[in-house]
PDB file of C-alpha atoms in Angstrom:
ATOM      1  CA  MET A   1      21.579  17.318 -43.313  1.00 47.00           C
ATOM      2  CA  ALA A   2      23.947  14.787 -41.728  1.00 50.00           C
ATOM      3  CA  GLN A   3      25.414  17.527 -39.538  1.00 56.00           C
ATOM      4  CA  ILE A   4      21.972  18.548 -38.348  1.00 50.00           C
ATOM      5  CA  VAL A   5      21.110  14.963 -37.424  1.00 46.00           C
ATOM      6  CA  LYS A   6      24.408  14.631 -35.546  1.00 53.00           C
ATOM      7  CA  LYS A   7      23.691  17.819 -33.568  1.00 53.00           C
ATOM      8  CA  MET A   8      20.183  16.630 -32.704  1.00 49.00           C
ATOM      9  CA  LEU A   9      21.533  13.276 -31.481  1.00 45.00           C
ATOM     10  CA  LEU A  10      24.157  15.072 -29.421  1.00 48.00           C
ATOM     11  CA  VAL A  11      21.489  17.252 -27.797  1.00 47.00           C
ATOM     12  CA  LEU A  12      19.397  14.151 -27.040  1.00 44.00           C
ATOM     13  CA  VAL A  13      22.368  12.385 -25.451  1.00 43.00           C
ATOM     14  CA  VAL A  14      23.083  15.451 -23.298  1.00 44.00           C
ATOM     15  CA  ILE A  15      19.429  15.619 -22.150  1.00 43.00           C
ATOM     16  CA  VAL A  16      19.343  11.907 -21.248  1.00 43.00           C
ATOM     17  CA  PHE A  17      22.703  12.142 -19.493  1.00 43.00           C
ATOM     18  CA  SER A  18      21.628  15.237 -17.563  1.00 45.00           C
ATOM     19  CA  THR A  19      18.380  13.591 -16.489  1.00 45.00           C
ATOM     20  CA  SER A  20      20.241  10.477 -15.364  1.00 46.00           C
ATOM     21  CA  MET A  21      22.709  12.582 -13.395  1.00 43.00           C
ATOM     22  CA  ALA A  22      19.855  14.547 -11.791  1.00 45.00           C
ATOM     23  CA  ASN A  23      18.217  11.291 -10.637  1.00 50.00           C
ATOM     24  CA  ALA A  24      21.477   9.644  -9.585  1.00 52.00           C
ATOM     25  CA  GLY A  25      21.566   8.938  -5.878  1.00 80.00           C
ATOM     26  CA  LYS A  26      17.845   9.337  -5.371  1.00 94.00           C
ATOM     27  CA  ILE A  27      15.996   6.521  -3.656  1.00 96.00           C
ATOM     28  CA  ARG A  28      12.958   5.507  -5.703  1.00 98.00           C
ATOM     29  CA  VAL A  29      10.094   4.749  -3.318  1.00 98.00           C
ATOM     30  CA  GLY A  30       7.527   2.439  -4.863  1.00 98.00           C
ATOM     31  CA  PHE A  31       3.866   2.161  -3.825  1.00 97.00           C
ATOM     32  CA  GLY A  32       0.664   1.109  -5.555  1.00 95.00           C
ATOM     33  CA  ALA A  33      -0.192   3.311  -8.529  1.00 94.00           C
ATOM     34  CA  GLU A  34      -3.857   2.943  -7.664  1.00 89.00           C
ATOM     35  CA  PRO A  35      -5.507   5.332  -5.143  1.00 91.00           C
ATOM     36  CA  TYR A  36      -5.701   3.715  -1.719  1.00 89.00           C
ATOM     37  CA  PRO A  37      -7.310   6.290   0.612  1.00 89.00           C
ATOM     38  CA  PRO A  38      -6.312   7.504   3.113  1.00 91.00           C
ATOM     39  CA  PHE A  39      -2.815   6.071   2.556  1.00 94.00           C
ATOM     40  CA  THR A  40      -1.965   7.161  -0.983  1.00 96.00           C
ATOM     41  CA  VAL A  41      -4.285   9.453  -2.947  1.00 95.00           C
ATOM     42  CA  PRO A  42      -3.581  11.611  -6.004  1.00 95.00           C
ATOM     43  CA  ASP A  43      -5.022  15.121  -5.862  1.00 94.00           C
ATOM     44  CA  ALA A  44      -6.598  17.000  -8.784  1.00 92.00           C
ATOM     45  CA  SER A  45      -3.131  17.963 -10.025  1.00 93.00           C
ATOM     46  CA  GLY A  46      -1.830  14.414  -9.867  1.00 91.00           C
ATOM     47  CA  ASN A  47       0.304  15.037  -6.791  1.00 96.00           C
ATOM     48  CA  TRP A  48       0.234  12.183  -4.286  1.00 98.00           C
ATOM     49  CA  THR A  49      -1.088  12.854  -0.769  1.00 97.00           C
ATOM     50  CA  GLY A  50      -2.120  10.754   2.211  1.00 96.00           C
ATOM     51  CA  TRP A  51      -0.872   9.252   5.447  1.00 96.00           C
ATOM     52  CA  GLU A  52       1.696   6.969   3.857  1.00 97.00           C
ATOM     53  CA  ILE A  53       3.017   9.726   1.583  1.00 98.00           C
ATOM     54  CA  GLU A  54       3.685  11.901   4.652  1.00 98.00           C
ATOM     55  CA  ILE A  55       5.278   8.968   6.496  1.00 98.00           C
ATOM     56  CA  ILE A  56       7.565   8.339   3.491  1.00 98.00           C
ATOM     57  CA  GLU A  57       8.672  11.978   3.617  1.00 98.00           C
ATOM     58  CA  ALA A  58       9.244  11.880   7.393  1.00 98.00           C
ATOM     59  CA  VAL A  59      11.224   8.603   7.272  1.00 98.00           C
ATOM     60  CA  CYS A  60      13.374   9.693   4.325  1.00 98.00           C
ATOM     61  CA  GLN A  61      14.127  13.097   5.880  1.00 98.00           C
ATOM     62  CA  GLU A  62      15.041  11.483   9.186  1.00 98.00           C
ATOM     63  CA  ALA A  63      17.276   8.940   7.399  1.00 97.00           C
ATOM     64  CA  GLY A  64      18.899  11.647   5.265  1.00 97.00           C
ATOM     65  CA  LEU A  65      17.687  10.055   2.031  1.00 97.00           C
ATOM     66  CA  ASP A  66      17.054  12.019  -1.169  1.00 97.00           C
ATOM     67  CA  TYR A  67      13.991  10.304  -2.651  1.00 97.00           C
ATOM     68  CA  GLU A  68      11.383  10.387  -5.356  1.00 98.00           C
ATOM     69  CA  LEU A  69       7.947   8.795  -5.441  1.00 98.00           C
ATOM     70  CA  ALA A  70       7.546   5.953  -7.916  1.00 98.00           C
ATOM     71  CA  PRO A  71       3.896   4.768  -8.193  1.00 97.00           C
ATOM     72  CA  THR A  72       3.984   1.237  -9.579  1.00 97.00           C
ATOM     73  CA  SER A  73       1.366  -1.336 -10.581  1.00 94.00           C
ATOM     74  CA  TRP A  74       0.741  -3.383  -7.465  1.00 92.00           C
ATOM     75  CA  ASP A  75       0.942  -6.808  -9.067  1.00 91.00           C
ATOM     76  CA  GLY A  76       4.348  -5.903 -10.497  1.00 95.00           C
ATOM     77  CA  ILE A  77       5.783  -4.026  -7.551  1.00 97.00           C
ATOM     78  CA  ILE A  78       7.972  -6.831  -6.104  1.00 97.00           C
ATOM     79  CA  PRO A  79       9.463  -7.672  -9.533  1.00 97.00           C
ATOM     80  CA  ALA A  80      10.134  -3.910  -9.968  1.00 98.00           C
ATOM     81  CA  LEU A  81      12.066  -3.929  -6.654  1.00 98.00           C
ATOM     82  CA  ILE A  82      14.077  -7.021  -7.498  1.00 98.00           C
ATOM     83  CA  SER A  83      14.946  -5.697 -10.979  1.00 98.00           C
ATOM     84  CA  LYS A  84      16.062  -2.357  -9.429  1.00 97.00           C
ATOM     85  CA  LYS A  85      13.411  -0.227 -11.130  1.00 97.00           C
ATOM     86  CA  ILE A  86      12.594   0.971  -7.601  1.00 98.00           C
ATOM     87  CA  ASP A  87      14.710   0.855  -4.446  1.00 98.00           C
ATOM     88  CA  MET A  88      12.101   0.216  -1.788  1.00 98.00           C
ATOM     89  CA  ILE A  89       8.384  -0.455  -1.340  1.00 98.00           C
ATOM     90  CA  MET A  90       6.469   1.686   1.097  1.00 97.00           C
ATOM     91  CA  GLY A  91       2.867   0.929   0.184  1.00 95.00           C
ATOM     92  CA  SER A  92       0.987  -0.883   2.948  1.00 93.00           C
ATOM     93  CA  MET A  93       2.818  -4.147   2.227  1.00 95.00           C
ATOM     94  CA  SER A  94       2.489  -6.694   5.041  1.00 92.00           C
ATOM     95  CA  ILE A  95       5.521  -8.629   6.216  1.00 94.00           C
ATOM     96  CA  THR A  96       4.736 -12.243   5.377  1.00 92.00           C
ATOM     97  CA  GLU A  97       6.799 -15.399   5.258  1.00 91.00           C
ATOM     98  CA  GLU A  98       5.938 -15.834   1.585  1.00 91.00           C
ATOM     99  CA  ARG A  99       7.265 -12.379   0.649  1.00 94.00           C
ATOM    100  CA  LEU A 100      10.368 -12.846   2.825  1.00 95.00           C
ATOM    101  CA  LYS A 101      11.395 -15.623   0.470  1.00 96.00           C
ATOM    102  CA  SER A 102      12.104 -13.051  -2.257  1.00 97.00           C
ATOM    103  CA  ILE A 103      12.628  -9.684  -0.514  1.00 98.00           C
ATOM    104  CA  ASP A 104      13.632  -8.259   2.851  1.00 98.00           C
ATOM    105  CA  PHE A 105      11.645  -5.972   5.165  1.00 98.00           C
ATOM    106  CA  THR A 106      12.409  -3.316   7.759  1.00 98.00           C
ATOM    107  CA  ASP A 107      10.693  -3.246  11.122  1.00 97.00           C
ATOM    108  CA  LYS A 108       6.966  -2.582  10.887  1.00 96.00           C
ATOM    109  CA  TYR A 109       5.656   0.993  10.705  1.00 97.00           C
ATOM    110  CA  PHE A 110       1.999   0.116  11.262  1.00 95.00           C
ATOM    111  CA  ASN A 111      -0.145  -2.905  12.053  1.00 91.00           C
ATOM    112  CA  THR A 112      -3.910  -2.973  11.814  1.00 89.00           C
ATOM    113  CA  PRO A 113      -6.457  -5.788  11.446  1.00 90.00           C
ATOM    114  CA  ALA A 114      -8.356  -6.816   8.317  1.00 94.00           C
ATOM    115  CA  TYR A 115     -12.049  -5.860   8.158  1.00 95.00           C
ATOM    116  CA  VAL A 116     -14.916  -7.375   6.186  1.00 97.00           C
ATOM    117  CA  VAL A 117     -17.463  -4.870   4.913  1.00 98.00           C
ATOM    118  CA  GLY A 118     -20.708  -5.880   3.186  1.00 98.00           C
ATOM    119  CA  THR A 119     -24.038  -4.629   1.938  1.00 97.00           C
ATOM    120  CA  LYS A 120     -26.515  -3.465   4.593  1.00 96.00           C
ATOM    121  CA  THR A 121     -29.298  -5.533   3.078  1.00 95.00           C
ATOM    122  CA  MET A 122     -27.530  -8.797   3.952  1.00 97.00           C
ATOM    123  CA  LYS A 123     -26.891  -9.971   7.472  1.00 96.00           C
ATOM    124  CA  PHE A 124     -23.753 -12.069   7.956  1.00 97.00           C
ATOM    125  CA  ASP A 125     -20.517 -11.991   9.893  1.00 96.00           C
ATOM    126  CA  ALA A 126     -16.844 -12.068   8.976  1.00 96.00           C
ATOM    127  CA  THR A 127     -16.410 -15.820   9.294  1.00 96.00           C
ATOM    128  CA  PRO A 128     -16.067 -18.585   6.700  1.00 97.00           C
ATOM    129  CA  ALA A 129     -19.620 -19.699   7.579  1.00 97.00           C
ATOM    130  CA  GLY A 130     -20.934 -16.142   7.300  1.00 97.00           C
ATOM    131  CA  LEU A 131     -19.388 -15.603   3.881  1.00 98.00           C
ATOM    132  CA  LYS A 132     -20.447 -18.961   2.487  1.00 97.00           C
ATOM    133  CA  GLY A 133     -22.368 -18.379  -0.768  1.00 98.00           C
ATOM    134  CA  LYS A 134     -21.474 -14.662  -0.838  1.00 98.00           C
ATOM    135  CA  ILE A 135     -19.562 -12.855  -3.580  1.00 98.00           C
ATOM    136  CA  LEU A 136     -16.400 -11.410  -2.020  1.00 98.00           C
ATOM    137  CA  GLY A 137     -14.171  -8.860  -3.758  1.00 98.00           C
ATOM    138  CA  VAL A 138     -10.437  -8.668  -2.921  1.00 97.00           C
ATOM    139  CA  GLN A 139      -7.473  -6.879  -4.478  1.00 95.00           C
ATOM    140  CA  THR A 140      -5.169  -9.176  -6.425  1.00 94.00           C
ATOM    141  CA  ALA A 141      -1.676 -10.001  -5.082  1.00 89.00           C
ATOM    142  CA  THR A 142      -2.594  -8.930  -1.551  1.00 93.00           C
ATOM    143  CA  THR A 143      -2.677 -10.772   1.750  1.00 93.00           C
ATOM    144  CA  HIS A 144      -6.471 -10.478   1.574  1.00 96.00           C
ATOM    145  CA  ALA A 145      -6.555 -12.441  -1.693  1.00 96.00           C
ATOM    146  CA  SER A 146      -4.389 -15.164  -0.115  1.00 95.00           C
ATOM    147  CA  TYR A 147      -6.533 -15.145   3.008  1.00 96.00           C
ATOM    148  CA  ALA A 148      -9.767 -15.491   1.026  1.00 97.00           C
ATOM    149  CA  ALA A 149      -8.334 -18.397  -0.983  1.00 97.00           C
ATOM    150  CA  LYS A 150      -7.526 -20.263   2.241  1.00 97.00           C
ATOM    151  CA  HIS A 151     -10.409 -19.364   4.532  1.00 97.00           C
ATOM    152  CA  TYR A 152     -13.404 -18.482   2.332  1.00 97.00           C
ATOM    153  CA  LYS A 153     -13.623 -21.578   0.159  1.00 96.00           C
ATOM    154  CA  GLY A 154     -17.413 -21.439   0.329  1.00 97.00           C
ATOM    155  CA  ALA A 155     -17.536 -17.905  -1.105  1.00 98.00           C
ATOM    156  CA  LYS A 156     -17.217 -16.800  -4.725  1.00 98.00           C
ATOM    157  CA  VAL A 157     -14.044 -14.723  -4.658  1.00 98.00           C
ATOM    158  CA  LYS A 158     -13.532 -12.053  -7.336  1.00 98.00           C
ATOM    159  CA  GLN A 159     -10.126 -10.442  -7.704  1.00 97.00           C
ATOM    160  CA  TYR A 160      -9.662  -6.815  -8.812  1.00 96.00           C
ATOM    161  CA  GLN A 161      -6.674  -4.641  -9.667  1.00 93.00           C
ATOM    162  CA  THR A 162      -7.665  -1.877  -7.229  1.00 92.00           C
ATOM    163  CA  GLN A 163      -9.667  -1.511  -4.011  1.00 94.00           C
ATOM    164  CA  ASP A 164     -11.514   1.431  -5.593  1.00 93.00           C
ATOM    165  CA  GLU A 165     -12.925  -0.934  -8.265  1.00 96.00           C
ATOM    166  CA  ILE A 166     -14.070  -3.287  -5.517  1.00 97.00           C
ATOM    167  CA  ASN A 167     -15.776  -0.504  -3.584  1.00 97.00           C
ATOM    168  CA  GLN A 168     -17.607   0.635  -6.722  1.00 97.00           C
ATOM    169  CA  ASP A 169     -18.914  -2.888  -7.341  1.00 98.00           C
ATOM    170  CA  LEU A 170     -19.939  -3.149  -3.694  1.00 98.00           C
ATOM    171  CA  ILE A 171     -21.860   0.138  -3.912  1.00 97.00           C
ATOM    172  CA  SER A 172     -23.629  -0.976  -7.100  1.00 97.00           C
ATOM    173  CA  GLY A 173     -24.502  -4.387  -5.637  1.00 97.00           C
ATOM    174  CA  ARG A 174     -22.419  -6.510  -8.011  1.00 97.00           C
ATOM    175  CA  ILE A 175     -20.629  -8.110  -5.054  1.00 98.00           C
ATOM    176  CA  ASP A 176     -21.762  -8.751  -1.481  1.00 98.00           C
ATOM    177  CA  ALA A 177     -18.630  -7.979   0.538  1.00 98.00           C
ATOM    178  CA  THR A 178     -14.958  -7.078   0.532  1.00 98.00           C
ATOM    179  CA  GLN A 179     -12.023  -7.620   2.863  1.00 98.00           C
ATOM    180  CA  ALA A 180      -9.229  -5.037   3.224  1.00 95.00           C
ATOM    181  CA  ASP A 181      -7.193  -3.207   5.825  1.00 92.00           C
ATOM    182  CA  SER A 182      -9.374  -1.806   8.612  1.00 91.00           C
ATOM    183  CA  LEU A 183      -8.201   1.773   8.086  1.00 88.00           C
ATOM    184  CA  ALA A 184      -9.116   1.746   4.410  1.00 90.00           C
ATOM    185  CA  MET A 185     -12.481   0.168   5.251  1.00 95.00           C
ATOM    186  CA  ILE A 186     -13.232   2.761   7.932  1.00 92.00           C
ATOM    187  CA  GLU A 187     -12.426   5.524   5.419  1.00 90.00           C
ATOM    188  CA  PHE A 188     -14.840   3.896   2.946  1.00 95.00           C
ATOM    189  CA  LEU A 189     -17.630   3.485   5.527  1.00 96.00           C
ATOM    190  CA  GLU A 190     -17.348   7.157   6.508  1.00 94.00           C
ATOM    191  CA  SER A 191     -17.802   8.279   2.894  1.00 95.00           C
ATOM    192  CA  LYS A 192     -21.244   9.243   1.573  1.00 96.00           C
ATOM    193  CA  GLU A 193     -21.412   6.187  -0.682  1.00 96.00           C
ATOM    194  CA  GLY A 194     -20.126   3.841   1.991  1.00 97.00           C
ATOM    195  CA  LYS A 195     -22.657   5.045   4.577  1.00 96.00           C
ATOM    196  CA  SER A 196     -25.550   4.523   2.173  1.00 96.00           C
ATOM    197  CA  CYS A 197     -24.710   0.998   1.030  1.00 97.00           C
ATOM    198  CA  CYS A 198     -22.694  -0.891   3.546  1.00 98.00           C
ATOM    199  CA  ASP A 199     -21.781  -1.746   7.087  1.00 97.00           C
ATOM    200  CA  LEU A 200     -18.983  -3.484   9.004  1.00 96.00           C
ATOM    201  CA  LYS A 201     -19.404  -7.244   9.275  1.00 97.00           C
ATOM    202  CA  GLY A 202     -16.432  -7.649  11.603  1.00 95.00           C
ATOM    203  CA  ALA A 203     -12.698  -8.307  11.712  1.00 93.00           C
ATOM    204  CA  ALA A 204     -11.274 -11.297   9.891  1.00 94.00           C
ATOM    205  CA  ILE A 205     -10.037 -14.040  12.234  1.00 92.00           C
ATOM    206  CA  ASP A 206      -6.313 -13.433  12.548  1.00 88.00           C
ATOM    207  CA  ASP A 207      -3.930 -15.651  10.578  1.00 91.00           C
ATOM    208  CA  PRO A 208      -0.379 -14.265  11.030  1.00 88.00           C
ATOM    209  CA  ALA A 209       1.032 -16.738   8.508  1.00 89.00           C
ATOM    210  CA  ILE A 210      -0.970 -14.952   5.795  1.00 92.00           C
ATOM    211  CA  LEU A 211      -1.873 -11.515   7.162  1.00 90.00           C
ATOM    212  CA  GLY A 212       1.691 -11.042   8.397  1.00 86.00           C
ATOM    213  CA  ARG A 213       3.178  -9.311  11.414  1.00 86.00           C
ATOM    214  CA  GLY A 214       2.606  -5.730  10.401  1.00 93.00           C
ATOM    215  CA  VAL A 215       3.491  -3.467   7.491  1.00 95.00           C
ATOM    216  CA  GLY A 216       7.156  -2.807   6.778  1.00 97.00           C
ATOM    217  CA  VAL A 217       9.306  -1.226   4.090  1.00 98.00           C
ATOM    218  CA  GLY A 218      10.129  -3.785   1.409  1.00 98.00           C
ATOM    219  CA  LEU A 219      13.809  -3.907   0.347  1.00 98.00           C
ATOM    220  CA  ARG A 220      15.997  -5.991  -1.914  1.00 98.00           C
ATOM    221  CA  LYS A 221      17.879  -8.680  -0.060  1.00 97.00           C
ATOM    222  CA  GLY A 222      21.337  -7.413   0.907  1.00 97.00           C
ATOM    223  CA  SER A 223      20.250  -3.784   1.389  1.00 97.00           C
ATOM    224  CA  ASP A 224      21.531  -3.877   4.957  1.00 97.00           C
ATOM    225  CA  ASP A 225      22.762  -0.277   5.181  1.00 97.00           C
ATOM    226  CA  LEU A 226      19.471   1.096   3.856  1.00 97.00           C
ATOM    227  CA  LYS A 227      17.559  -1.205   6.197  1.00 98.00           C
ATOM    228  CA  SER A 228      19.494   0.087   9.218  1.00 98.00           C
ATOM    229  CA  LYS A 229      18.884   3.717   8.243  1.00 98.00           C
ATOM    230  CA  ILE A 230      15.151   3.217   7.785  1.00 98.00           C
ATOM    231  CA  ASN A 231      14.741   1.202  11.001  1.00 98.00           C
ATOM    232  CA  ALA A 232      16.492   3.994  12.892  1.00 98.00           C
ATOM    233  CA  ALA A 233      14.292   6.599  11.161  1.00 98.00           C
ATOM    234  CA  ILE A 234      11.062   4.765  12.012  1.00 98.00           C
ATOM    235  CA  LYS A 235      12.164   4.540  15.652  1.00 98.00           C
ATOM    236  CA  ALA A 236      13.133   8.236  15.669  1.00 98.00           C
ATOM    237  CA  ILE A 237       9.846   9.592  14.280  1.00 98.00           C
ATOM    238  CA  ARG A 238       7.980   7.421  16.777  1.00 97.00           C
ATOM    239  CA  ALA A 239      10.063   8.928  19.584  1.00 97.00           C
ATOM    240  CA  ASN A 240      10.085  12.584  18.485  1.00 98.00           C
ATOM    241  CA  GLY A 241       6.333  12.847  17.927  1.00 97.00           C
ATOM    242  CA  LYS A 242       6.387  13.204  14.133  1.00 98.00           C
ATOM    243  CA  TYR A 243       4.647   9.883  13.593  1.00 97.00           C
ATOM    244  CA  LYS A 244       1.886  10.868  16.032  1.00 96.00           C
ATOM    245  CA  GLU A 245       1.545  14.318  14.465  1.00 97.00           C
ATOM    246  CA  ILE A 246       0.979  12.822  11.009  1.00 97.00           C
ATOM    247  CA  THR A 247      -1.252   9.991  12.200  1.00 96.00           C
ATOM    248  CA  GLU A 248      -3.622  12.276  14.124  1.00 95.00           C
ATOM    249  CA  LYS A 249      -4.385  14.116  10.885  1.00 95.00           C
ATOM    250  CA  TYR A 250      -5.858  10.936   9.394  1.00 92.00           C
ATOM    251  CA  PHE A 251      -6.875   8.516  12.175  1.00 88.00           C
ATOM    252  CA  LYS A 252      -8.471   8.567  15.600  1.00 81.00           C
ATOM    253  CA  VAL A 253      -6.252   5.751  16.905  1.00 81.00           C
ATOM    254  CA  ASP A 254      -2.554   4.925  17.034  1.00 84.00           C
ATOM    255  CA  VAL A 255      -2.130   2.679  13.998  1.00 90.00           C
ATOM    256  CA  TYR A 256       1.303   1.397  15.037  1.00 91.00           C
ATOM    257  CA  GLY A 257      -0.253  -1.522  16.922  1.00 82.00           C
ATOM    258  CA  ASP A 258       1.121  -3.554  19.798  1.00 73.00           C
TER     259      ASP A 258
END
């Protein structure tokens, strides 16, 4: 019996060691584990698709990086990077001064404004005065949550784990509005449910200190070689047309920004 147990343990060790060796050298790319269309969306088989998934592949190929996708809970994604559970964050994370205190960022790879979307039955605009007294849904640990806390003090702000949960509550009338990235909001408004319930109230007044200066790849501090490779790759796919080719499949505008 003891010999059998020893053999089983040996087999287990070999399997674990083989798996570790197979993953050695791979860059683990973290992004929100929650669907965020059209950036990151799981298909019926659980495979991740979307604009950002294709950009990850293009950047890593250009940089010569062997990578694997690592969907991670959004509110724990920076701790996962710092503790080396993942090697970089490529999940619509804005470059902000607050985040730069704990992690580093590459150059931006897109930059779009924040939109406020609300129910059609209520007329208001995307200003602090317009949202006063309204129930506003935002995703936790995002720039939109920080923005709402600073600018929408007259609104009742509800925080959610995912944007999909917010959209469902907006459709059902449990909240009056939401603020999120403009591209995600356009995708929602073009859906059957979005068209029936809601309309665009406007763009949030810009606040670069909170909304950041674009979306970059989050890295651990000191990852200078990786940062240089990714910056060069972003620049290359912008120059060789790959970025445009991918973007035109999802959006009608160049999302890179000024």
